Amino acid sequence: MNWSTWLLSAKLAWGKPFLRWSTIISVALCLVTSGLFIATVLPEAIQNNAFAFHYNVYFGIDEVKTWLWVFFFPGIWFVLTMLDSLVAYGFYRTDAVLANTSAALALVWALPWMSFLFYLSLLNT
């Protein structure tokens, strides 16, 4: 798929309300939740020079990283959301069902990501 084909497909997809609003909402949820997570966890992580990266229900905190790792999970979520949106907009012309499903997936996976970052922020504050 070349740039002009993707751009035409994206322009057609942006005209559909479901694709447009699901993309806007999923990106907004990602940015707002990630911003709140970073604003909550970063001061404490810098002060302690540690970030509890993983919690296991059997062993408790089992992985501690430096404070720079605070940006890892929000970054992964943002990259996945953007890739999902690029796929949705690129394939709209050839497969509208795939595009709508991909846009819905970005909305659906926002809930586990938000709950994960919420509980990770509780663990680190």
GROMACS .gro file of C-alpha atoms in nm:
model
  125
    1MET     CA    1   0.000   0.000   0.000
    2ASN     CA    2   0.149   0.332  -0.100
    3TRP     CA    3   0.099   0.670   0.062
    4SER     CA    4  -0.168   0.801  -0.178
    5THR     CA    5  -0.378   0.484  -0.141
    6TRP     CA    6  -0.356   0.500   0.238
    7LEU     CA    7  -0.440   0.871   0.236
    8LEU     CA    8  -0.749   0.818   0.020
    9SER     CA    9  -0.865   0.536   0.246
   10ALA     CA   10  -0.801   0.750   0.555
   11LYS     CA   11  -0.999   1.043   0.412
   12LEU     CA   12  -1.293   0.815   0.338
   13ALA     CA   13  -1.271   0.655   0.683
   14TRP     CA   14  -1.254   0.992   0.861
   15GLY     CA   15  -1.593   1.071   0.710
   16LYS     CA   16  -1.752   0.782   0.899
   17PRO     CA   17  -1.863   0.891   1.247
   18PHE     CA   18  -1.785   0.563   1.422
   19LEU     CA   19  -1.425   0.552   1.302
   20ARG     CA   20  -1.369   0.921   1.368
   21TRP     CA   21  -1.512   0.924   1.720
   22SER     CA   22  -1.368   0.591   1.826
   23THR     CA   23  -1.023   0.712   1.722
   24ILE     CA   24  -1.064   1.045   1.900
   25ILE     CA   25  -1.194   0.881   2.217
   26SER     CA   26  -0.932   0.604   2.225
   27VAL     CA   27  -0.642   0.846   2.170
   28ALA     CA   28  -0.785   1.088   2.427
   29LEU     CA   29  -0.828   0.810   2.684
   30CYS     CA   30  -0.473   0.697   2.620
   31LEU     CA   31  -0.324   1.046   2.655
   32VAL     CA   32  -0.528   1.150   2.959
   33THR     CA   33  -0.478   0.825   3.149
   34SER     CA   34  -0.108   0.813   3.064
   35GLY     CA   35  -0.067   1.175   3.168
   36LEU     CA   36  -0.238   1.116   3.501
   37PHE     CA   37  -0.030   0.802   3.558
   38ILE     CA   38   0.296   0.982   3.485
   39ALA     CA   39   0.198   1.285   3.694
   40THR     CA   40   0.110   1.059   3.986
   41VAL     CA   41   0.401   0.816   3.974
   42LEU     CA   42   0.693   1.019   3.839
   43PRO     CA   43   0.763   1.243   4.143
   44GLU     CA   44   0.771   0.944   4.377
   45ALA     CA   45   0.980   0.738   4.135
   46ILE     CA   46   1.237   1.016   4.093
   47GLN     CA   47   1.256   1.070   4.467
   48ASN     CA   48   1.313   0.699   4.538
   49ASN     CA   49   1.505   0.634   4.215
   50ALA     CA   50   1.291   0.320   4.185
   51PHE     CA   51   0.972   0.213   4.013
   52ALA     CA   52   0.783  -0.106   4.099
   53PHE     CA   53   0.749  -0.241   3.748
   54HIS     CA   54   0.561  -0.563   3.815
   55TYR     CA   55   0.341  -0.697   4.092
   56ASN     CA   56   0.273  -1.066   4.135
   57VAL     CA   57  -0.015  -1.180   4.357
   58TYR     CA   58   0.194  -1.470   4.487
   59PHE     CA   59   0.524  -1.292   4.553
   60GLY     CA   60   0.431  -0.923   4.575
   61ILE     CA   61   0.659  -0.675   4.402
   62ASP     CA   62   0.897  -0.886   4.199
   63GLU     CA   63   1.059  -0.637   3.963
   64VAL     CA   64   1.193  -0.291   4.044
   65LYS     CA   65   1.336  -0.065   3.774
   66THR     CA   66   1.476   0.288   3.758
   67TRP     CA   67   1.241   0.585   3.732
   68LEU     CA   68   1.280   0.610   3.353
   69TRP     CA   69   1.067   0.297   3.316
   70VAL     CA   70   0.763   0.501   3.424
   71PHE     CA   71   0.723   0.595   3.058
   72PHE     CA   72   0.737   0.238   2.925
   73PHE     CA   73   0.376   0.118   2.966
   74PRO     CA   74   0.209   0.446   2.862
   75GLY     CA   75   0.441   0.454   2.561
   76ILE     CA   76   0.355   0.098   2.460
   77TRP     CA   77  -0.016   0.172   2.491
   78PHE     CA   78   0.016   0.489   2.279
   79VAL     CA   79   0.217   0.312   2.007
   80LEU     CA   80  -0.032   0.023   1.992
   81THR     CA   81  -0.326   0.264   1.972
   82MET     CA   82  -0.163   0.462   1.693
   83LEU     CA   83  -0.072   0.146   1.498
   84ASP     CA   84  -0.426   0.020   1.538
   85SER     CA   85  -0.562   0.350   1.407
   86LEU     CA   86  -0.324   0.344   1.111
   87VAL     CA   87  -0.441  -0.008   1.025
   88ALA     CA   88  -0.806   0.090   1.063
   89TYR     CA   89  -0.775   0.393   0.838
   90GLY     CA   90  -0.553   0.219   0.585
   91PHE     CA   91  -0.777  -0.081   0.531
   92TYR     CA   92  -1.109   0.105   0.527
   93ARG     CA   93  -1.141   0.111   0.149
   94THR     CA   94  -1.065  -0.257   0.099
   95ASP     CA   95  -1.219  -0.401   0.416
   96ALA     CA   96  -1.458  -0.180   0.610
   97VAL     CA   97  -1.539  -0.455   0.862
   98LEU     CA   98  -1.171  -0.489   0.953
   99ALA     CA   99  -1.143  -0.112   0.989
  100ASN     CA  100  -1.446  -0.088   1.217
  101THR     CA  101  -1.331  -0.387   1.422
  102SER     CA  102  -0.984  -0.242   1.457
  103ALA     CA  103  -1.125   0.093   1.573
  104ALA     CA  104  -1.352  -0.085   1.821
  105LEU     CA  105  -1.053  -0.284   1.948
  106ALA     CA  106  -0.873   0.038   2.037
  107LEU     CA  107  -1.171   0.140   2.249
  108VAL     CA  108  -1.208  -0.199   2.413
  109TRP     CA  109  -0.843  -0.242   2.508
  110ALA     CA  110  -0.843   0.104   2.666
  111LEU     CA  111  -1.029  -0.040   2.966
  112PRO     CA  112  -0.766  -0.300   3.068
  113TRP     CA  113  -0.487  -0.051   3.005
  114MET     CA  114  -0.658   0.211   3.221
  115SER     CA  115  -0.718  -0.032   3.505
  116PHE     CA  116  -0.360  -0.163   3.480
  117LEU     CA  117  -0.210   0.186   3.500
  118PHE     CA  118  -0.445   0.277   3.785
  119TYR     CA  119  -0.339  -0.020   3.996
  120LEU     CA  120   0.026   0.030   3.907
  121SER     CA  121  -0.003   0.391   4.023
  122LEU     CA  122  -0.156   0.273   4.351
  123LEU     CA  123   0.136   0.037   4.395
  124ASN     CA  124   0.392   0.311   4.336
  125THR     CA  125   0.250   0.591   4.551
   0.00000   0.00000   0.00000
